[in-house]
Amino acid sequence: MMGHDEIRRRQRVAARVALYSSLSLTTVAAVVTLPHLERRMAPDNPEWTHRDYRNEPAVTQLRELVRIDTTAATGREIDAARYLAAQLRDMGLEPVVEELMEGKANLWAVLEGERPEALVLHNHLDTDNVPDPSVWRHDPFAGAIEGPWIYGRGVFDMKSVAVAQLEAVRAVQERVRETGRRPPRSLVFLATSSEETGSELGARWIVEQHPDLVSRFWALLTEGGVIEVAGNGKIKYFGVSFAQKWFVRLTACSASRGQLEQLQRALQEHESPRRVLTPEVREFLPTYGPSREEPLLRERASVPESGFYGSWTFRFLPSYLKALYRNEVHPLQVVADANTGGYRMDIVLHLLPGEDLDQVRGELLPEWMIHGVRIVDQDAGPAAPGSPLDHPVFQGLGNVVRRRYETDAVGPYFLTIYDNDARFFRAAGVPSYGFSPFIAFTPDSFTVGGVDERITLGAFVEGVDLYREVVLSLLDRDAR
């Protein structure tokens, strides 16, 4: 039987594939450019071998962190927390390691500035599970390097970010030692538990159980950024996520598999009867739309009201843009329920910010459709609005990216088909932004949560450098 966590993992993988497929080149363009990109990164090509990536300190740290199994099924987050704590302690900080049940853990460390309000660098310690290690090219917990890639569970999601954040803290601490001056604002390194399985002992726990710590949070950086790269290597859009949909998880239960399969088909064909234009979409599309290459899509995507022009126009939009205008229902697989002897099917409602749960649930799960099926609420979660785009952190991120990559294709991004811990911090009133520093080879993103998860060494090391520059710049900006 497939458990709930495995179903949720498959949903997340499918969402990532859908997202990156939508954001990538078209299929024809991919066929044309993929061989060229693969040749550029082939082991016998010298283009990527000019730097000894294998002996970079950040690469060593990533390999060591990947070697610690932190999956929900077989791993121990506490071991990764202790590893990171040792790194922070070597910098002269005093980390707090909070050990919870069954090897779960949270970790934080504060680099005190002149003011207590802090910029927070957040990552999660856990990773997706590894159902069958034997099908991997390398041991998923070896941190193996082959050609330009480093392989292992978590190298993409999100131990690479944890190392980048760690190195950013190190850079700030080194500056403090060199100048003898504390930064104008404090800096917090925060690693939390169980993001892949609902965050009950992670981000939620921190918000609920450590309000004094959270009260110091001025702004937070975490995962969720989107970087689109064209076939010629040029950045199409560097997106910093500022908003996301609200995911509500339900379970449909029945003694009959056929009844749930019938409900599954009905839900797959069912669409919300109304469209909504949120403030977040009004802020997102005018910046994002002009980056589209196809003229008609560029025209439609640039205008927030385009989702209301008519049924034909709406059908033209790709799925990730349609999701900006409507609440959606996504049924997962029907599985046997060992506890009841019957069957169950997880259902995920994707709600736009500000929507009323009871109203939307009635629209997406009308009584006539679910008659005779028992619906169990699992996880309502917060309906948080987007974070402000005039915040110094959002503005500062854009400035660094524009300067470093000489591009104006930088702006906000609205996540629609997967969620992350930013929603819990936003609900607690903390401006939170998803920032990915890695300009990764698009097919590598398809491996997240699946077999042979990997990232190129060049993208990783460059991303670590970018993260370091961003954090130093944000603290410098705060001084002006």
Coordinates of C-alpha atoms in Angstrom, one line a residue:
M1 CA 0.0 0.0 0.0
M2 CA 1.2 3.5 -0.8
G3 CA 1.2 5.8 2.3
H4 CA 0.1 9.4 2.4
D5 CA 3.7 10.7 2.5
E6 CA 4.5 8.8 -0.7
I7 CA 1.4 10.1 -2.4
R8 CA 2.3 13.6 -1.4
R9 CA 5.9 13.1 -2.6
R10 CA 4.6 12.0 -6.0
Q11 CA 2.3 15.0 -6.2
R12 CA 5.2 17.3 -5.5
V13 CA 7.3 15.6 -8.1
A14 CA 4.5 15.9 -10.7
A15 CA 4.0 19.5 -9.7
R16 CA 7.7 20.3 -10.2
V17 CA 7.7 18.6 -13.6
A18 CA 4.6 20.5 -14.6
L19 CA 6.1 23.8 -13.4
Y20 CA 9.5 23.4 -15.1
S21 CA 8.0 22.0 -18.2
S22 CA 5.8 25.1 -18.5
L23 CA 8.6 27.4 -17.8
S24 CA 11.1 25.7 -20.0
L25 CA 11.6 25.9 -23.8
T26 CA 8.9 24.3 -25.9
T27 CA 9.3 20.7 -26.8
V28 CA 10.7 21.5 -30.3
A29 CA 13.2 24.0 -28.9
A30 CA 14.2 21.5 -26.2
V31 CA 14.9 18.8 -28.9
V32 CA 17.1 21.3 -30.7
T33 CA 19.0 22.7 -27.8
L34 CA 19.3 19.7 -25.4
P35 CA 22.1 17.9 -27.4
H36 CA 24.1 21.2 -27.6
L37 CA 23.8 21.7 -23.8
E38 CA 24.7 18.1 -23.1
R39 CA 27.8 18.4 -25.3
R40 CA 28.8 21.5 -23.4
M41 CA 28.7 19.6 -20.1
A42 CA 30.1 16.3 -21.3
P43 CA 33.0 14.9 -19.2
D44 CA 35.5 15.3 -22.1
N45 CA 34.6 18.9 -22.7
P46 CA 37.0 21.4 -21.1
E47 CA 34.5 24.3 -20.9
W48 CA 33.4 23.3 -17.3
T49 CA 36.8 21.9 -16.2
H50 CA 38.7 25.2 -15.8
R51 CA 37.9 25.3 -12.0
D52 CA 38.7 22.6 -9.4
Y53 CA 35.1 22.3 -8.2
R54 CA 35.7 19.1 -6.4
N55 CA 37.9 20.8 -3.8
E56 CA 35.8 23.8 -3.3
P57 CA 34.9 24.1 0.5
A58 CA 31.2 24.5 -0.3
V59 CA 31.2 21.3 -2.4
T60 CA 32.9 19.5 0.4
Q61 CA 30.2 20.7 2.8
L62 CA 27.4 19.7 0.4
R63 CA 28.8 16.2 0.0
E64 CA 29.1 15.8 3.8
L65 CA 25.6 17.0 4.3
V66 CA 24.1 14.8 1.6
R67 CA 25.8 11.8 3.3
I68 CA 23.5 12.3 6.2
D69 CA 20.2 10.6 5.5
T70 CA 17.4 12.9 6.5
T71 CA 14.5 11.2 4.7
A72 CA 11.4 10.7 6.7
A73 CA 11.5 6.9 6.1
T74 CA 15.1 6.1 7.2
G75 CA 16.9 9.3 8.2
R76 CA 17.7 11.4 11.2
E77 CA 17.4 15.2 10.9
I78 CA 19.1 15.6 14.2
D79 CA 22.4 14.4 12.7
A80 CA 22.2 17.1 10.0
A81 CA 21.3 19.7 12.6
R82 CA 24.4 18.8 14.6
Y83 CA 26.6 18.9 11.5
L84 CA 25.4 22.4 10.7
A85 CA 25.6 23.5 14.3
A86 CA 29.3 22.4 14.4
Q87 CA 29.9 24.6 11.3
L88 CA 28.2 27.6 13.0
R89 CA 30.0 27.0 16.2
D90 CA 33.4 27.1 14.3
M91 CA 32.3 30.6 13.1
G92 CA 32.0 31.7 16.7
L93 CA 28.2 31.5 16.9
E94 CA 26.1 29.8 19.5
P95 CA 23.6 27.6 17.7
V96 CA 20.5 26.1 19.3
V97 CA 19.6 22.5 18.4
E98 CA 16.1 21.5 19.3
E99 CA 15.8 17.7 19.2
L100 CA 12.2 16.4 18.8
M101 CA 10.6 13.0 18.5
E102 CA 12.1 10.3 16.3
G103 CA 15.2 12.1 15.3
K104 CA 13.4 15.2 14.1
A105 CA 15.1 18.6 14.8
N106 CA 15.2 22.3 14.3
L107 CA 18.2 24.5 14.5
W108 CA 18.8 28.3 14.7
A109 CA 21.7 30.6 15.3
V110 CA 21.8 34.4 15.6
L111 CA 24.5 36.7 14.5
E112 CA 23.6 39.7 16.5
G113 CA 23.6 43.1 14.7
E114 CA 23.1 46.6 16.0
R115 CA 19.3 46.0 16.0
P116 CA 17.5 42.9 17.1
E117 CA 15.3 42.6 14.0
A118 CA 16.8 39.9 11.7
L119 CA 17.1 38.8 8.2
V120 CA 16.4 35.1 8.3
L121 CA 18.0 32.5 6.0
H122 CA 15.7 29.5 6.1
N123 CA 16.1 25.9 4.9
H124 CA 14.6 22.6 5.8
L125 CA 16.6 19.7 7.0
D126 CA 14.5 16.8 5.6
T127 CA 14.5 15.5 2.0
D128 CA 12.2 13.4 -0.1
N129 CA 12.3 9.6 0.6
V130 CA 14.3 7.2 -1.6
P131 CA 12.0 4.2 -2.2
D132 CA 14.5 2.1 -4.2
P133 CA 18.2 3.1 -3.9
S134 CA 19.2 0.3 -6.3
V135 CA 17.8 2.1 -9.3
W136 CA 20.1 5.1 -8.7
R137 CA 23.2 5.7 -10.7
H138 CA 25.1 6.3 -7.5
D139 CA 24.4 5.7 -3.8
P140 CA 21.8 8.5 -3.0
F141 CA 23.7 9.3 0.2
A142 CA 27.2 9.3 -1.2
G143 CA 27.4 12.8 -2.6
A144 CA 29.0 11.2 -5.7
I145 CA 30.7 13.4 -8.3
E146 CA 30.6 12.4 -12.0
G147 CA 31.5 14.8 -14.8
P148 CA 30.0 18.2 -14.0
W149 CA 27.3 16.8 -11.6
I150 CA 27.1 16.0 -8.0
Y151 CA 24.5 13.4 -7.3
G152 CA 22.5 12.6 -4.1
R153 CA 19.2 13.0 -2.3
G154 CA 18.9 16.7 -1.3
V155 CA 21.6 18.2 -3.6
F156 CA 18.8 20.2 -5.3
D157 CA 16.1 20.3 -2.6
M158 CA 17.4 21.8 -0.5
K159 CA 20.8 21.0 1.1
S160 CA 22.5 23.1 -1.6
V161 CA 20.6 26.1 -0.4
A162 CA 21.5 25.3 3.2
V163 CA 25.2 25.3 2.3
A164 CA 24.8 28.6 0.4
Q165 CA 23.2 30.1 3.4
L166 CA 25.8 28.8 5.7
E167 CA 28.5 30.3 3.6
A168 CA 26.6 33.6 3.5
V169 CA 26.6 33.6 7.3
R170 CA 30.3 32.9 7.3
A171 CA 31.0 35.8 5.0
V172 CA 29.1 38.2 7.3
Q173 CA 30.9 36.9 10.3
E174 CA 34.3 37.3 8.6
R175 CA 33.4 40.9 7.8
V176 CA 32.6 41.5 11.4
R177 CA 36.0 40.2 12.4
E178 CA 37.8 42.3 9.8
T179 CA 36.0 45.5 10.6
G180 CA 35.2 45.1 14.2
R181 CA 31.6 46.3 13.5
R182 CA 28.4 44.3 13.8
P183 CA 25.9 44.5 10.8
P184 CA 23.2 47.1 11.3
R185 CA 20.6 44.3 11.4
S186 CA 20.8 40.8 12.9
L187 CA 21.1 37.7 10.8
V188 CA 19.5 34.3 11.6
F189 CA 20.3 30.9 10.2
L190 CA 17.2 28.7 10.5
A191 CA 16.9 25.0 9.6
T192 CA 13.6 23.3 10.2
S193 CA 12.1 19.9 10.3
S194 CA 9.6 17.9 8.2
E195 CA 8.9 20.3 5.3
E196 CA 8.3 17.4 2.9
T197 CA 5.6 16.0 5.2
G198 CA 3.6 19.0 6.4
S199 CA 6.0 21.0 8.6
E200 CA 4.2 20.2 11.8
L201 CA 7.5 19.9 13.7
G202 CA 9.2 22.4 11.6
A203 CA 8.1 25.9 10.4
R204 CA 4.7 25.5 12.1
W205 CA 6.4 24.4 15.3
I206 CA 8.8 27.4 15.2
V207 CA 5.9 29.9 14.7
E208 CA 3.7 28.3 17.4
Q209 CA 6.3 27.4 20.0
H210 CA 9.0 30.1 19.6
P211 CA 7.1 33.4 19.3
D212 CA 10.0 35.3 20.9
L213 CA 12.3 34.2 18.1
V214 CA 9.8 34.8 15.4
S215 CA 9.1 38.3 16.7
R216 CA 12.6 39.2 15.6
F217 CA 12.1 38.1 12.0
W218 CA 12.2 41.2 9.8
A219 CA 12.2 39.2 6.5
L220 CA 12.9 35.7 5.5
L221 CA 14.6 34.0 2.5
T222 CA 13.8 30.4 1.6
E223 CA 13.2 28.1 -1.4
G224 CA 10.7 28.8 -4.1
G225 CA 12.5 31.0 -6.6
V226 CA 12.2 30.3 -10.3
I227 CA 14.9 30.9 -12.9
E228 CA 14.0 30.5 -16.6
V229 CA 16.9 30.2 -19.0
A230 CA 16.6 30.2 -22.8
G231 CA 18.4 27.8 -25.1
N232 CA 21.2 30.3 -25.7
G233 CA 21.9 30.5 -21.9
K234 CA 20.4 33.9 -21.5
I235 CA 18.2 34.5 -18.5
K236 CA 14.5 34.8 -19.6
Y237 CA 13.2 35.5 -16.1
F238 CA 14.7 35.5 -12.6
G239 CA 11.7 35.1 -10.4
V240 CA 11.6 35.8 -6.6
S241 CA 8.5 34.2 -5.2
F242 CA 6.4 36.5 -3.1
A243 CA 3.1 34.7 -3.0
Q244 CA 1.6 31.2 -3.3
K245 CA -1.6 29.3 -3.4
W246 CA -3.1 27.9 -0.2
F247 CA -3.2 24.1 -0.2
V248 CA -5.9 22.3 1.7
R249 CA -5.5 18.6 2.0
L250 CA -8.5 16.3 2.4
T251 CA -9.1 12.5 2.2
A252 CA -12.1 10.8 0.6
C253 CA -13.0 7.5 2.2
S254 CA -15.2 4.7 0.9
A255 CA -15.8 1.0 1.1
S256 CA -15.8 0.9 -2.7
R257 CA -12.8 1.5 -4.9
G258 CA -15.1 2.0 -7.8
Q259 CA -16.9 4.9 -6.1
L260 CA -13.7 6.7 -5.4
E261 CA -12.4 6.1 -8.9
Q262 CA -15.7 7.6 -10.2
L263 CA -15.2 10.6 -8.0
Q264 CA -11.6 10.9 -9.2
R265 CA -12.7 11.1 -12.8
A266 CA -15.4 13.6 -12.0
L267 CA -13.0 15.9 -10.1
Q268 CA -10.4 15.7 -12.9
E269 CA -13.1 17.1 -15.3
H270 CA -14.4 19.6 -12.8
E271 CA -13.3 23.3 -12.9
S272 CA -14.2 26.1 -10.6
P273 CA -17.2 28.0 -11.9
R274 CA -15.7 31.4 -11.4
R275 CA -12.4 33.3 -11.9
V276 CA -10.7 35.6 -9.4
L277 CA -8.2 38.4 -9.9
T278 CA -6.2 38.8 -6.8
P279 CA -3.9 41.7 -5.9
E280 CA -0.9 39.3 -6.1
V281 CA -1.7 38.4 -9.7
R282 CA -2.1 42.1 -10.5
E283 CA 1.5 42.6 -9.2
F284 CA 3.0 39.6 -10.8
L285 CA 1.8 39.5 -14.5
P286 CA 2.8 43.0 -15.7
T287 CA 6.5 42.1 -14.9
Y288 CA 6.4 38.5 -15.9
G289 CA 4.3 38.6 -19.0
P290 CA 6.8 40.6 -21.2
S291 CA 9.4 37.8 -20.7
R292 CA 7.3 35.4 -22.7
E293 CA 8.7 34.6 -26.2
E294 CA 5.5 33.7 -28.1
P295 CA 3.9 37.0 -29.1
L296 CA 0.3 36.1 -28.3
L297 CA 1.2 34.6 -25.0
R298 CA 3.3 37.6 -24.2
E299 CA 0.4 39.9 -25.0
R300 CA -2.1 37.9 -22.9
A301 CA 0.2 37.2 -20.0
S302 CA 1.2 40.8 -19.6
V303 CA -2.3 41.9 -18.8
P304 CA -3.8 40.7 -15.5
E305 CA -7.4 41.0 -16.8
S306 CA -6.6 38.7 -19.7
G307 CA -7.9 35.7 -17.8
F308 CA -11.4 37.3 -18.1
Y309 CA -11.4 38.0 -21.8
G310 CA -13.4 34.9 -22.7
S311 CA -13.4 31.1 -22.7
W312 CA -11.3 30.8 -25.9
T313 CA -8.6 33.2 -24.5
F314 CA -8.5 31.4 -21.2
R315 CA -8.1 28.0 -22.9
F316 CA -5.1 29.4 -24.7
L317 CA -3.2 30.1 -21.5
P318 CA -0.8 27.4 -20.2
S319 CA -1.9 25.6 -17.0
Y320 CA 0.4 27.5 -14.6
L321 CA -1.2 30.8 -15.8
K322 CA -4.7 29.4 -15.7
A323 CA -4.0 28.5 -12.1
L324 CA -3.5 32.2 -11.3
Y325 CA -7.2 32.9 -11.9
R326 CA -9.0 30.0 -10.4
N327 CA -9.3 27.7 -7.4
E328 CA -8.5 24.1 -8.4
V329 CA -9.1 20.6 -7.1
H330 CA -6.5 17.8 -7.6
P331 CA -7.5 14.2 -6.8
L332 CA -4.6 11.8 -6.2
Q333 CA -4.5 8.0 -6.4
V334 CA -7.0 5.6 -4.9
V335 CA -5.3 3.3 -2.5
A336 CA -6.3 0.6 -0.1
D337 CA -6.7 1.7 3.5
A338 CA -5.3 -1.0 5.9
N339 CA -6.9 0.7 8.9
T340 CA -10.5 0.4 7.7
G341 CA -10.3 -2.3 5.1
G342 CA -11.8 0.1 2.5
Y343 CA -10.2 2.7 0.2
R344 CA -9.1 6.3 0.4
M345 CA -8.1 9.0 -2.0
D346 CA -6.2 12.2 -1.1
I347 CA -7.6 15.4 -2.6
V348 CA -5.7 18.7 -2.6
L349 CA -7.5 22.0 -3.0
H350 CA -5.5 24.8 -4.4
L351 CA -7.0 28.1 -3.2
L352 CA -6.0 31.6 -4.2
P353 CA -5.0 34.0 -1.3
G354 CA -7.9 35.6 0.5
E355 CA -10.5 33.0 -0.6
D356 CA -13.0 31.6 1.8
L357 CA -12.4 27.9 2.4
D358 CA -16.0 26.9 3.0
Q359 CA -17.2 28.7 -0.2
V360 CA -14.5 27.2 -2.4
R361 CA -14.9 23.8 -0.9
G362 CA -18.5 23.9 -1.8
E363 CA -17.7 24.9 -5.4
L364 CA -15.0 22.4 -5.9
L365 CA -16.6 19.5 -4.0
P366 CA -20.4 20.0 -4.6
E367 CA -22.6 17.8 -2.5
W368 CA -24.0 15.9 -5.5
M369 CA -20.5 14.8 -6.5
I370 CA -19.4 13.5 -3.1
H371 CA -22.7 11.9 -2.0
G372 CA -22.0 8.7 -0.1
V373 CA -18.3 9.5 0.3
R374 CA -16.8 10.4 3.7
I375 CA -14.5 13.5 3.5
V376 CA -11.9 13.9 6.2
D377 CA -10.1 17.2 6.7
Q378 CA -6.3 16.7 7.0
D379 CA -4.6 20.1 6.8
A380 CA -6.2 23.5 6.2
G381 CA -3.0 25.6 6.5
P382 CA -2.9 29.3 6.3
A383 CA -4.4 31.6 3.7
A384 CA -1.6 34.1 3.7
P385 CA -1.5 37.1 1.3
G386 CA 1.6 37.8 -0.7
S387 CA 4.7 39.6 0.7
P388 CA 5.2 43.3 -0.2
L389 CA 7.2 44.0 -3.3
D390 CA 8.4 47.4 -1.9
H391 CA 10.2 45.6 0.9
P392 CA 14.0 46.3 1.0
V393 CA 14.8 42.6 0.8
F394 CA 12.8 42.1 -2.4
Q395 CA 14.2 45.3 -3.9
G396 CA 17.7 44.5 -2.8
L397 CA 17.6 41.0 -4.3
G398 CA 16.6 42.4 -7.7
N399 CA 19.4 44.9 -7.6
V400 CA 22.0 42.3 -7.0
V401 CA 20.7 40.0 -9.8
R402 CA 20.5 42.9 -12.3
R403 CA 24.0 44.0 -11.5
R404 CA 25.6 40.5 -11.5
Y405 CA 23.9 39.1 -14.6
E406 CA 23.4 42.4 -16.5
T407 CA 19.7 41.7 -17.0
D408 CA 16.4 43.5 -16.3
A409 CA 14.5 40.2 -16.5
V410 CA 14.1 40.1 -12.7
G411 CA 10.8 40.3 -10.8
P412 CA 8.1 38.7 -8.6
Y413 CA 6.9 35.1 -9.0
F414 CA 3.6 33.7 -7.9
L415 CA 3.8 29.9 -7.0
T416 CA 0.7 28.1 -8.1
I417 CA 1.3 24.3 -8.2
Y418 CA 3.5 23.5 -5.2
D419 CA 3.9 24.9 -1.7
N420 CA 6.7 25.5 0.8
D421 CA 7.3 26.8 4.3
A422 CA 7.1 30.5 3.3
R423 CA 3.3 30.2 3.7
F424 CA 3.6 29.7 7.4
F425 CA 5.9 32.6 8.0
R426 CA 3.8 34.9 5.8
A427 CA 0.7 33.9 7.9
A428 CA 2.7 34.9 11.0
G429 CA 3.3 38.3 9.4
V430 CA 6.9 37.8 8.3
P431 CA 7.6 39.1 4.7
S432 CA 9.0 35.9 3.0
Y433 CA 10.6 35.5 -0.4
G434 CA 11.6 32.4 -2.3
F435 CA 15.0 32.8 -3.8
S436 CA 16.9 30.3 -5.8
P437 CA 20.6 31.2 -6.5
F438 CA 21.3 28.3 -8.9
I439 CA 21.0 28.8 -12.6
A440 CA 20.7 25.0 -13.1
F441 CA 20.4 22.9 -16.3
T442 CA 16.6 22.5 -16.7
P443 CA 16.6 18.6 -16.9
D444 CA 18.4 18.5 -13.5
S445 CA 15.2 20.1 -11.9
F446 CA 13.2 17.1 -13.1
T447 CA 15.3 14.8 -10.8
V448 CA 14.2 16.6 -7.6
G449 CA 12.3 14.0 -5.5
G450 CA 13.1 11.3 -8.0
V451 CA 15.9 9.1 -9.1
D452 CA 19.5 10.5 -9.5
E453 CA 18.8 13.9 -8.1
R454 CA 21.6 16.1 -9.2
I455 CA 23.0 19.6 -9.8
T456 CA 26.0 20.8 -11.8
L457 CA 29.0 21.8 -9.8
G458 CA 29.3 25.0 -11.7
A459 CA 25.7 26.1 -11.0
F460 CA 26.1 25.2 -7.3
V461 CA 29.3 27.1 -6.7
E462 CA 28.2 30.1 -8.7
G463 CA 24.9 30.0 -6.7
V464 CA 26.9 30.0 -3.4
D465 CA 28.8 33.0 -4.6
L466 CA 25.5 34.8 -5.5
Y467 CA 23.9 34.0 -2.1
R468 CA 27.0 35.4 -0.3
E469 CA 26.8 38.5 -2.4
V470 CA 23.0 38.9 -1.8
V471 CA 23.2 38.7 2.0
L472 CA 26.2 41.0 2.3
S473 CA 24.5 43.5 0.0
L474 CA 21.2 43.3 1.9
L475 CA 22.9 44.1 5.2
D476 CA 24.9 46.9 3.5
R477 CA 21.7 48.3 2.1
D478 CA 20.2 48.3 5.5
A479 CA 23.1 50.5 6.7
R480 CA 22.4 53.2 4.2

